[in-house]
Short mmCIF file of C-alpha atoms and ligand atoms in Angstrom, two decimals:
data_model
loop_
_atom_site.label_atom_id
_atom_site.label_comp_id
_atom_site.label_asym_id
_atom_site.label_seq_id
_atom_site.Cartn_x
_atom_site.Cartn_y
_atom_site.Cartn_z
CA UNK A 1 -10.63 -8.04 -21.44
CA UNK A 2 -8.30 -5.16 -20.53
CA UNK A 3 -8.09 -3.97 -17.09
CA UNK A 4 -9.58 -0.91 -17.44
CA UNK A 5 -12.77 -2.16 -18.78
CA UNK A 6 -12.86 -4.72 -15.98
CA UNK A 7 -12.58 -1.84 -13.75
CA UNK A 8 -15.19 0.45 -14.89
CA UNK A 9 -17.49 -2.60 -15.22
CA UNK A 10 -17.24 -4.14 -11.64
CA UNK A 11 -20.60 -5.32 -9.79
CA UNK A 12 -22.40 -4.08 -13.22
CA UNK A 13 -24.22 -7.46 -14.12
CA UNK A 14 -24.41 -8.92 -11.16
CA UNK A 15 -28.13 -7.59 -9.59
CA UNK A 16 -29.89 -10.07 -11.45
CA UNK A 17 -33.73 -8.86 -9.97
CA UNK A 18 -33.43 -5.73 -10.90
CA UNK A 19 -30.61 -5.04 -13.65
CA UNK A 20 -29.15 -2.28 -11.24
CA UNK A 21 -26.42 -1.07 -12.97
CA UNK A 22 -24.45 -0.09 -9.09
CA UNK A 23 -24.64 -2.77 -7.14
CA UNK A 24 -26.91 -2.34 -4.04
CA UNK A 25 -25.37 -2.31 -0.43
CA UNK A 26 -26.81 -5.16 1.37
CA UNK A 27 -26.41 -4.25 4.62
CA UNK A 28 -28.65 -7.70 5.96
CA UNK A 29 -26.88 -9.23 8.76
CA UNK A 30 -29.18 -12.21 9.01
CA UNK A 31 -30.13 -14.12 5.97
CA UNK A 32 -33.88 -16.26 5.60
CA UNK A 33 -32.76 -20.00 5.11
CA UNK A 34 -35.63 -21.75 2.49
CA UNK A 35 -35.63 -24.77 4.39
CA UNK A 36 -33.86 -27.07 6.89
CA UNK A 37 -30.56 -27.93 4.89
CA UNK A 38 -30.80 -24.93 1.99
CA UNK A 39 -29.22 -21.77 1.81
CA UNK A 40 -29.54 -18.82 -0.60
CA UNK A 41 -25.79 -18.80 -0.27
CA UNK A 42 -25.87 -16.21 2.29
CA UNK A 43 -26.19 -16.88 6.22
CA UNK A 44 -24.41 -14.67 8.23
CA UNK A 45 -23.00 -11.51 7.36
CA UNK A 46 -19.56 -12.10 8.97
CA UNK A 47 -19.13 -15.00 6.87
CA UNK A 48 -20.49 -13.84 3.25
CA UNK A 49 -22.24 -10.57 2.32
CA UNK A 50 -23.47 -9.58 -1.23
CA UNK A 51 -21.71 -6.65 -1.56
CA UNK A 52 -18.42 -7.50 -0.05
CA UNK A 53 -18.97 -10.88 -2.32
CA UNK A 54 -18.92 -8.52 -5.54
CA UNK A 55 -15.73 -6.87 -4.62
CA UNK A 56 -14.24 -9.67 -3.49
CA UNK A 57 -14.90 -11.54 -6.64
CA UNK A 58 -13.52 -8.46 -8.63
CA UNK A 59 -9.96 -7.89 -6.77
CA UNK A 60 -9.71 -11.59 -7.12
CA UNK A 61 -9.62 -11.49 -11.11
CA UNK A 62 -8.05 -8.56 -10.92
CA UNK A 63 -4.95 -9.34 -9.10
CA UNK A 64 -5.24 -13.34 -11.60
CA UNK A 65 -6.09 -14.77 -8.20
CA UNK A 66 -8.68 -17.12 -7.00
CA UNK A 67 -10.22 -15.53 -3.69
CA UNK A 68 -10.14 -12.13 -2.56
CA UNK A 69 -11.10 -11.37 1.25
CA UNK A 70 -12.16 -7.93 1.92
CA UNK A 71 -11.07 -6.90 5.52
CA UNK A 72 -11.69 -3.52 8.00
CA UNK A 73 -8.25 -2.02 7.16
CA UNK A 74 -5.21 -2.36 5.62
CA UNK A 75 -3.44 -3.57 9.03
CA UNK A 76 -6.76 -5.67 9.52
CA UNK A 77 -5.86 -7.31 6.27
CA UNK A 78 -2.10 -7.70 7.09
CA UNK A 79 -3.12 -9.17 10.65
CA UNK A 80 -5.81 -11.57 9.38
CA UNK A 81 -3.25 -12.73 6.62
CA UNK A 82 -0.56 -13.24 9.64
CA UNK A 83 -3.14 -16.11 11.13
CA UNK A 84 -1.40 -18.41 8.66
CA UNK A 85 1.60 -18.79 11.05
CA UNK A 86 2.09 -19.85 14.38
CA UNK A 87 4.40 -20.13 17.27
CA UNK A 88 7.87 -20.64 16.36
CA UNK A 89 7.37 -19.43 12.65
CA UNK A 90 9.72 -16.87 11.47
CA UNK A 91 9.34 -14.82 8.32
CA UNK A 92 12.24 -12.42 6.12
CA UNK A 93 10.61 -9.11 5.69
CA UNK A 94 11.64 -6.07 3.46
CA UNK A 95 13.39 -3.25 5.53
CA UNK A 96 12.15 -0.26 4.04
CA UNK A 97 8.84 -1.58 5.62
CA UNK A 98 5.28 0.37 5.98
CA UNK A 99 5.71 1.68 9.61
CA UNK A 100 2.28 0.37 10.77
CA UNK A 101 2.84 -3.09 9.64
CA UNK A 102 7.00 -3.25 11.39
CA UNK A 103 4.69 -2.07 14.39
CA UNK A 104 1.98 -5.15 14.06
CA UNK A 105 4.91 -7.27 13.82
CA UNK A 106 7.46 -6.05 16.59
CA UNK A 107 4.78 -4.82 18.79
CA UNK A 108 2.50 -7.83 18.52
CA UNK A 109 3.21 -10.94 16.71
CA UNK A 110 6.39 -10.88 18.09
CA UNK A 111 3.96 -11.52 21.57
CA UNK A 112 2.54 -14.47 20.12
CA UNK A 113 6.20 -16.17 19.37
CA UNK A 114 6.45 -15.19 15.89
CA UNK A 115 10.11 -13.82 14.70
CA UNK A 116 11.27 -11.50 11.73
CA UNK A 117 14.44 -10.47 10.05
CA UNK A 118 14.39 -7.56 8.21
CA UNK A 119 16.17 -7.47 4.70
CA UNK A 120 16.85 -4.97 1.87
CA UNK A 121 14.97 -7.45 -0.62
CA UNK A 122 17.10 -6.34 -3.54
CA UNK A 123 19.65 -8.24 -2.14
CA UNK A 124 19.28 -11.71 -2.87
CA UNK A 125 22.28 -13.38 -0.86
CA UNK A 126 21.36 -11.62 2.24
CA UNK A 127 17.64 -12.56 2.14
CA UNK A 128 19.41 -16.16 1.17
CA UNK A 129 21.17 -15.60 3.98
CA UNK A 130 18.62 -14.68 6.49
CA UNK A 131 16.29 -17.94 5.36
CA UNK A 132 16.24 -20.04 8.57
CA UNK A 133 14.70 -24.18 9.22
CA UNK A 134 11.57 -22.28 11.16
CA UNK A 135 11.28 -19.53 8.31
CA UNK A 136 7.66 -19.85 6.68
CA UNK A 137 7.70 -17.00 4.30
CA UNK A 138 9.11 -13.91 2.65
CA UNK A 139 6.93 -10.52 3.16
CA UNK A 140 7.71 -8.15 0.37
CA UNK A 141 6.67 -4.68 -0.59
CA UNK A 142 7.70 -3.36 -3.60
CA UNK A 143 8.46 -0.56 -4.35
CA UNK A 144 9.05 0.48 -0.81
CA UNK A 145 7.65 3.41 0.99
CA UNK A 146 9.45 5.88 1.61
CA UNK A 147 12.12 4.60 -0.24
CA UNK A 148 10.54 3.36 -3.45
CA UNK A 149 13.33 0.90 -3.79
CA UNK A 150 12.67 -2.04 -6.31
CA UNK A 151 12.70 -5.59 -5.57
CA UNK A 152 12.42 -8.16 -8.23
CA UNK A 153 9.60 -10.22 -7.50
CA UNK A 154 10.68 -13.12 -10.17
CA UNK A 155 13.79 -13.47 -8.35
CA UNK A 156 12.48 -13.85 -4.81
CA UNK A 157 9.31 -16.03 -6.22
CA UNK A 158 12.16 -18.84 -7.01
CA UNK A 159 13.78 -18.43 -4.02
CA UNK A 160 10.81 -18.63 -2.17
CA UNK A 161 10.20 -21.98 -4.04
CA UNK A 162 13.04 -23.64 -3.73
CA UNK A 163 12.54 -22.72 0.36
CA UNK A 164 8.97 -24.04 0.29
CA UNK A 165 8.03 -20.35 2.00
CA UNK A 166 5.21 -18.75 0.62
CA UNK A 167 5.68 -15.34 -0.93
CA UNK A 168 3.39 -12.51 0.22
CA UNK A 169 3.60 -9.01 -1.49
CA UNK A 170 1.83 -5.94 -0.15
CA UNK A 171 0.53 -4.35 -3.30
CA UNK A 172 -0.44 -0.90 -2.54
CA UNK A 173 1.43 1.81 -3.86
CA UNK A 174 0.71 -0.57 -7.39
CA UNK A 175 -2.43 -1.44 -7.41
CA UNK A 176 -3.40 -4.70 -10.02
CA UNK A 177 -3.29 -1.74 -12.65
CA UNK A 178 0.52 -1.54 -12.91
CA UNK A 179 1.46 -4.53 -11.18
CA UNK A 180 0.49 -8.26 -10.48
CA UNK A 181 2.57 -10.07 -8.24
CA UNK A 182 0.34 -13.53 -8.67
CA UNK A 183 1.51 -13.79 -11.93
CA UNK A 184 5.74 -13.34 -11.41
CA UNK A 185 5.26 -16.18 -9.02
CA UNK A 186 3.68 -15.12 -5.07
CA UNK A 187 1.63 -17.06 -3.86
CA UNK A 188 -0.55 -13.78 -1.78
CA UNK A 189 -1.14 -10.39 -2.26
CA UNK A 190 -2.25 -7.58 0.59
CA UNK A 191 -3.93 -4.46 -0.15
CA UNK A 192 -4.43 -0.82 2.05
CA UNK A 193 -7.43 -0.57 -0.67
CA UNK A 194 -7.49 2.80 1.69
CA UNK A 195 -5.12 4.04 -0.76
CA UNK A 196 -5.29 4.19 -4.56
CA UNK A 197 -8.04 1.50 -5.25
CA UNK A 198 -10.37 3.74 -3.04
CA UNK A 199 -8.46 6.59 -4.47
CA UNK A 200 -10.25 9.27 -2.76
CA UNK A 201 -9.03 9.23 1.18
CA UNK A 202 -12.60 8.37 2.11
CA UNK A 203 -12.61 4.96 2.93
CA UNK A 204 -10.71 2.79 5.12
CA UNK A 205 -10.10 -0.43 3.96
CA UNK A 206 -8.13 -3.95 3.03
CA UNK A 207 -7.78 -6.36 0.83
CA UNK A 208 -6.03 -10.01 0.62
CA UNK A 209 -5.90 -12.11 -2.48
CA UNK A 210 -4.48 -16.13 -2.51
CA UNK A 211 -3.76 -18.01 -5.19
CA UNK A 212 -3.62 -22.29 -4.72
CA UNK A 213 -7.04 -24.30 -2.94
CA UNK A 214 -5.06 -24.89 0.49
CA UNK A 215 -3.89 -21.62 0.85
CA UNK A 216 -7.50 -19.75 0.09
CA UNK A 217 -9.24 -22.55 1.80
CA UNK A 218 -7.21 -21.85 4.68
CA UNK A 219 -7.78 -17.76 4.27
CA UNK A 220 -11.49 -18.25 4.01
CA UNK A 221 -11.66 -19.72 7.57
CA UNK A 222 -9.02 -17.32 8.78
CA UNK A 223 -11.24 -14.41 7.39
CA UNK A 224 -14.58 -15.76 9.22
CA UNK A 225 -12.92 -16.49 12.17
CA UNK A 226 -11.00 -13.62 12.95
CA UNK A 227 -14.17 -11.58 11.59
CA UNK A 228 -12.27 -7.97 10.65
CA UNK A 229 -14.18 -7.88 7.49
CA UNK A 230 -14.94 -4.67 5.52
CA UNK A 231 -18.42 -3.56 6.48
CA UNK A 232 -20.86 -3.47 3.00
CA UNK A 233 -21.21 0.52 2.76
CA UNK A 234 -17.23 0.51 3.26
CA UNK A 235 -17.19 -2.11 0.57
CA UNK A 236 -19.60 -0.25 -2.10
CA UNK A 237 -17.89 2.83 -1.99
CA UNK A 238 -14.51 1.44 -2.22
CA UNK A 239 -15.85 -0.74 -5.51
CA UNK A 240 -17.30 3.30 -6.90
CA UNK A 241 -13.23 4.09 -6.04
CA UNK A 242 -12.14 1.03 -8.15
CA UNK A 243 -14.22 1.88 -11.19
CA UNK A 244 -11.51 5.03 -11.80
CA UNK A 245 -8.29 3.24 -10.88
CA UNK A 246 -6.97 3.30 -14.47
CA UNK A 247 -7.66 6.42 -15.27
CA UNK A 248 -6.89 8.08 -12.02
CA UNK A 249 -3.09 5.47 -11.61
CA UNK A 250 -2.28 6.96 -15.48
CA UNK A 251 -2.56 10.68 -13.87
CA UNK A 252 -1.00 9.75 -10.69
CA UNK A 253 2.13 8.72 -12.45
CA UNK A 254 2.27 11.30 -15.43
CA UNK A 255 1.84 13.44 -12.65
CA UNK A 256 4.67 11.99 -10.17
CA UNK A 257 7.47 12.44 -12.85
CA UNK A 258 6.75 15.51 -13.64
CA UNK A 259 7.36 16.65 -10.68
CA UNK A 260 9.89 13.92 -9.88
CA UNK A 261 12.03 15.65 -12.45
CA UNK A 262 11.40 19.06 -11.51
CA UNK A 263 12.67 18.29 -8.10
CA UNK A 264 15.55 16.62 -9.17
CA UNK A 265 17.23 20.05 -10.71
CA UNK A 266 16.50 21.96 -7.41
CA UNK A 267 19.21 23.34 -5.73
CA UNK A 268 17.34 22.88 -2.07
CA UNK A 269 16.84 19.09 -3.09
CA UNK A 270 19.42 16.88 -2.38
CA UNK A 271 17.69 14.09 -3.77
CA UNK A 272 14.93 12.09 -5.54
CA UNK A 273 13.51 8.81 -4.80
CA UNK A 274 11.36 8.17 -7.70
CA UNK A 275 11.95 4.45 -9.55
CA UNK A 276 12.31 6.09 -13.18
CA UNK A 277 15.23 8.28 -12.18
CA UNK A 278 17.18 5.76 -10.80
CA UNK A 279 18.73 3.37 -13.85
CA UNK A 280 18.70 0.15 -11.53
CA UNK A 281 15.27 0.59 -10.74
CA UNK A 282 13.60 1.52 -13.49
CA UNK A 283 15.22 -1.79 -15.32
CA UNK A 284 13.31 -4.13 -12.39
CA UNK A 285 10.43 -1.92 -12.16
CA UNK A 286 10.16 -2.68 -16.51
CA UNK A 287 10.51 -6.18 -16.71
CA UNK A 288 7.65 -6.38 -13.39
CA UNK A 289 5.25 -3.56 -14.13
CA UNK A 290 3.01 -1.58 -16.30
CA UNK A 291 4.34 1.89 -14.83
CA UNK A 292 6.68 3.74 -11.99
CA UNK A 293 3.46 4.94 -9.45
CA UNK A 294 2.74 7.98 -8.16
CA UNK A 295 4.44 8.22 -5.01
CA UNK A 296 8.12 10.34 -4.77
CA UNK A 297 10.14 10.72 -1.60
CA UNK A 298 12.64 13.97 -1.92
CA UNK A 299 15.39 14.87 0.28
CA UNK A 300 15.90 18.44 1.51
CA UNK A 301 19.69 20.25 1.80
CA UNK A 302 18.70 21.57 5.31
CA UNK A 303 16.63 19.96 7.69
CA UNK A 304 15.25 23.34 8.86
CA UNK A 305 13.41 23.57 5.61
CA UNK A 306 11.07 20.84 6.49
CA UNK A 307 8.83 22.85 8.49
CA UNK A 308 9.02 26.30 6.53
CA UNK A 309 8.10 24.22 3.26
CA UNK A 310 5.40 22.58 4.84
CA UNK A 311 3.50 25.41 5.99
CA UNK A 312 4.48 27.09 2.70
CA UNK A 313 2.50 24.41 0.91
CA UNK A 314 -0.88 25.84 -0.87
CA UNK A 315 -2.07 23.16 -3.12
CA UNK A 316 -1.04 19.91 -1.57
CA UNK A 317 -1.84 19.27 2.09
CA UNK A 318 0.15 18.31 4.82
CA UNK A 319 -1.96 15.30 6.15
CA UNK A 320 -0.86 11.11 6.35
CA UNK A 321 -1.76 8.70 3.85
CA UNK A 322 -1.78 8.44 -0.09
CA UNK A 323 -3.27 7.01 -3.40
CA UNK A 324 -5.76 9.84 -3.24
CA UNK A 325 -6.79 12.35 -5.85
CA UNK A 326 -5.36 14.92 -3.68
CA UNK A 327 -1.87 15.42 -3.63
CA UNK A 328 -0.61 15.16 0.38
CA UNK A 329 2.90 15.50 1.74
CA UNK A 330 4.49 13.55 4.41
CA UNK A 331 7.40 13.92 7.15
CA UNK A 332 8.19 10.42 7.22
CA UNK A 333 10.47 10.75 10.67
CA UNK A 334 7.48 11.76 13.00
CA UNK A 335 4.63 10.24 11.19
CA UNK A 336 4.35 6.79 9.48
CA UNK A 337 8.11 5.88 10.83
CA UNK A 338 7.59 7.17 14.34
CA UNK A 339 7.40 3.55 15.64
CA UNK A 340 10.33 2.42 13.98
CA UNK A 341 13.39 2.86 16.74
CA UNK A 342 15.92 5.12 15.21
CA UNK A 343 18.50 3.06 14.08
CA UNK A 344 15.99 0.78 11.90
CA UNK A 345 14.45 4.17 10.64
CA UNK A 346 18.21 5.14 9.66
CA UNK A 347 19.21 1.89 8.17
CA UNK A 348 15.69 2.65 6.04
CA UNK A 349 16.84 5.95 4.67
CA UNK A 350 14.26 7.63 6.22
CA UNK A 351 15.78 10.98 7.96
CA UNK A 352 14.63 14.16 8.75
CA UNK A 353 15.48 15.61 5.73
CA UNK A 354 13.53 13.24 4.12
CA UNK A 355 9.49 14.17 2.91
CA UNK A 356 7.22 12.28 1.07
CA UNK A 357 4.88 12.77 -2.07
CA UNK A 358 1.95 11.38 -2.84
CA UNK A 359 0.94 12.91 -5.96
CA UNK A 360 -2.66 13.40 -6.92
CA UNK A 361 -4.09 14.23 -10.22
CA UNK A 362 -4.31 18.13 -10.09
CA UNK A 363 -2.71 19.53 -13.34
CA UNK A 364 1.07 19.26 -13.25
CA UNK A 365 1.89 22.71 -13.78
CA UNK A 366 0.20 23.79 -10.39
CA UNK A 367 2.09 21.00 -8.58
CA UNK A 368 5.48 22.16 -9.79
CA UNK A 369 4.66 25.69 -8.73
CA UNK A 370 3.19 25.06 -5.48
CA UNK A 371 6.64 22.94 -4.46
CA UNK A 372 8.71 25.22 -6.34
CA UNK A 373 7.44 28.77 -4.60
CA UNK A 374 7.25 26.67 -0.78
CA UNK A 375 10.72 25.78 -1.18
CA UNK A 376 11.65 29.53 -2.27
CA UNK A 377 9.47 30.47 0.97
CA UNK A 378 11.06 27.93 3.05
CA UNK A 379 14.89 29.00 1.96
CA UNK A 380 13.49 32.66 2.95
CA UNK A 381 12.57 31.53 6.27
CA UNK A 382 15.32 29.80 6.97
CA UNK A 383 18.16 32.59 5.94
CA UNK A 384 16.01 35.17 7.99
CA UNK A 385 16.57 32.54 11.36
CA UNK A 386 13.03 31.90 11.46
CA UNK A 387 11.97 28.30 12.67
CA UNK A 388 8.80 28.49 10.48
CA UNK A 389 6.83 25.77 11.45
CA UNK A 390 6.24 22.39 13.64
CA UNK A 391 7.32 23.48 17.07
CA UNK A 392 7.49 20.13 18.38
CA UNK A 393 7.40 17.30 15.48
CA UNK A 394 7.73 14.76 18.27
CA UNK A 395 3.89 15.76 19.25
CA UNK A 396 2.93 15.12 15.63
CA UNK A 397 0.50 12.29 15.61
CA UNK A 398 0.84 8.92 14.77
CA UNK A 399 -0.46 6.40 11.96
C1 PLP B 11 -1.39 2.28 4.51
C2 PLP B 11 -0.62 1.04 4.29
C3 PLP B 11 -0.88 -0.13 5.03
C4 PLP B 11 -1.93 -0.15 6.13
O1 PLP B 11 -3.21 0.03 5.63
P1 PLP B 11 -4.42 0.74 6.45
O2 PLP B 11 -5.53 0.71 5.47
O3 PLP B 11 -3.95 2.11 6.82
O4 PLP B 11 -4.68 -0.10 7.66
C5 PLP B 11 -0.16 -1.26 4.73
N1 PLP B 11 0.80 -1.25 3.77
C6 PLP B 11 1.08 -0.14 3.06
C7 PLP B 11 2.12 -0.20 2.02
C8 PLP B 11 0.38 1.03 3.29
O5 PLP B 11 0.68 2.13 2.59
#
């Protein structure tokens, strides 16, 4: 059955009693045993809940995996994921990383006597290169954020084997609907389901998919153990999210080169990071998924247009995060990157002329104007001397 359909269907035959067509939210902590030595399945909610079960169970066969864990967060999911590894372990991760997760890792794990090199993943010799005795596994996203560089998961699924490392790919800006890493070869996938699968920036969540008995054995325990799992309410509403996904992803990206290409003739843009527009790219991003995404990162001539153009802005907001139905902008230098020391942010491309777009699924031809007539504004601003805007981006908060 086609994705879509498997979308718009999830949790719809599953309430057996009652033939609810939404699946209730069992929020039960404590389930009634029959007798000493039976279960109804269902004990303790930390360990297995109804209505995390049913989106579980769909993220699994969406993603062509055989578990799915559901966790509190995105970074829950990522850190819960991490328990795989221990002392000693190292692991080759992408450079143009999310900036919460290079924070889990440098700020954390690195506590616990784990160890990561960082690598443009496009560039197989140097993550060859990087591969140590103690390294356990290659962390990929692709495409990157804010960078939306492409990294071809084939290539670094055979490397991986021939390393005996396990391949992880954080899925997000993707989703199943364009792209499904289990299938080119990883061996686990991560969601922020806080971003397009929920698709409407009103739930915070995570996801983690495995693929081989050890490996989701292993998870299973990891994910009742560590106990950051996504709480059932949190779990319904994200499955209502999922039900749109195709339709919304199809907008998303009509929507992202439209504008994508508008930006890319503007004489206040310096350039365009969108996978389409960029012939290496778009030949990876082909031959691995369904579609380019929604998300476009532009650089600016000047950096004192930043803050003029933001508060120019009258259709898409200002605010951190993405995959929603709203379109939102972000500074990438003072919010998702703040943590990332300068250097490392540099070496990432990510300056502060840089801004990023996630676009949502207004109509196209009110996107285009709204960036068009900010950046006119902001060039105004800018001429006349006027500082326009954030008086002190270093105050700006933090993902
Ligand atoms: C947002 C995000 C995360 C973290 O997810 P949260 O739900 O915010 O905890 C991880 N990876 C990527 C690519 C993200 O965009």
């Amino acid at each position: 059955m086609h994705l879509d359909s498997r979308l718009a269907q999830i949790g719809t035959k599953k309430e057996k009693s009652t033939g609810a067509i939404s699946y209730p939210v069992y929020h039960a902590t404590a389930y009634r045993h029959p007798a000493l030595g039976e279960s109804t399945g269902y004990d303790y909610s930390r360990t297995a809940n109804p209505t995390r079960d049913v989106l579980e169970e769909a993220i699994a066969s969406l993603e062509g995996g055989d578990d799915g864990f559901a966790c509190s967060s995105g970074m829950a999911a990522i850190q819960t994921m991490m328990g795989l590894f221990s002392q000693g372990d190292h692991l080759v991760v992408s450079l143009d990383l999310y900036g919460g997760t290079y924070r889990l890792f440098e700020q954390v794990l690195t506590g616990y006597g784990l160890s990561f090199s960082y690598v443009d993943m496009r560039d197989l010799p140097a993550v060859m290169k990087a591969i140590r005795s103690q390294t356990k596994a290659l962390f990929v996203e692709t495409p990157t954020n804010p960078q939306l560089q492409v990294a071809d998961l084939r290539a670094l699924a055979e490397t991986a084997r021939r390393h005996g490392l396990i391949l992880i790919v954080d899925n997000t800006l993707m989703t199943p609907y364009l792209q499904r890493p289990l299938a080119l070869g990883a061996d686990i996938v991560i969601h922020s389901a806080t971003k397009y699968l929920g698709g409407h920036n009103d739930v915070l969540a995570g996801l983690i998919v495995t693929k081989g008995e050890e490996l989701t054995e292993r998870m299973r325990f990891l994910h009742n153990s560590i106990g950051a799992v996504l709480a059932p309410q949190d779990a319904w509403l994200l499955m209502r999210g999922m039900k749109t996904l195709a339709l919304r992803m199809e907008r998303h990206q009509t929507n992202a080169e439209a504008l994508a290409r508008t930006l890319a003739e503007h004489p206040l843009v310096e350039k365009v990071y969108y996978p389409a527009l960029d012939p290496e790219a778009k030949a990876v991003q082909s031959s691995q998924a369904a579609g380019f995404g929604g998300m476009l990162s532009f650089r600016v001539t000047d950096p004192g247009l930043v803050a003029p153009f933001l508060r120019s802005l009258k259709l898409i907001s200002f605010a951190e995060s993405l995959g929603g139905v709203e379109s939102l902008v972000t500074y990438p230098a003072t919010q998702t990157h703040a943590d990332m020391p300068e250097e490392r942010r540099r070496q990432a491309g990510v300056c502060d002329r840089l801004l990023r777009l996630s676009v949502g699924i207004e109509h196209p031809e009110d996107l285009i104007e709204d960036v068009n007539q900010a950046l006119a504004r902001a060039e105004r601003i800018l001429k006349g001397g006027g500082t326009g805007g954030i008086r002190n981006p270093a105050s700006s908060q933090r993902q």
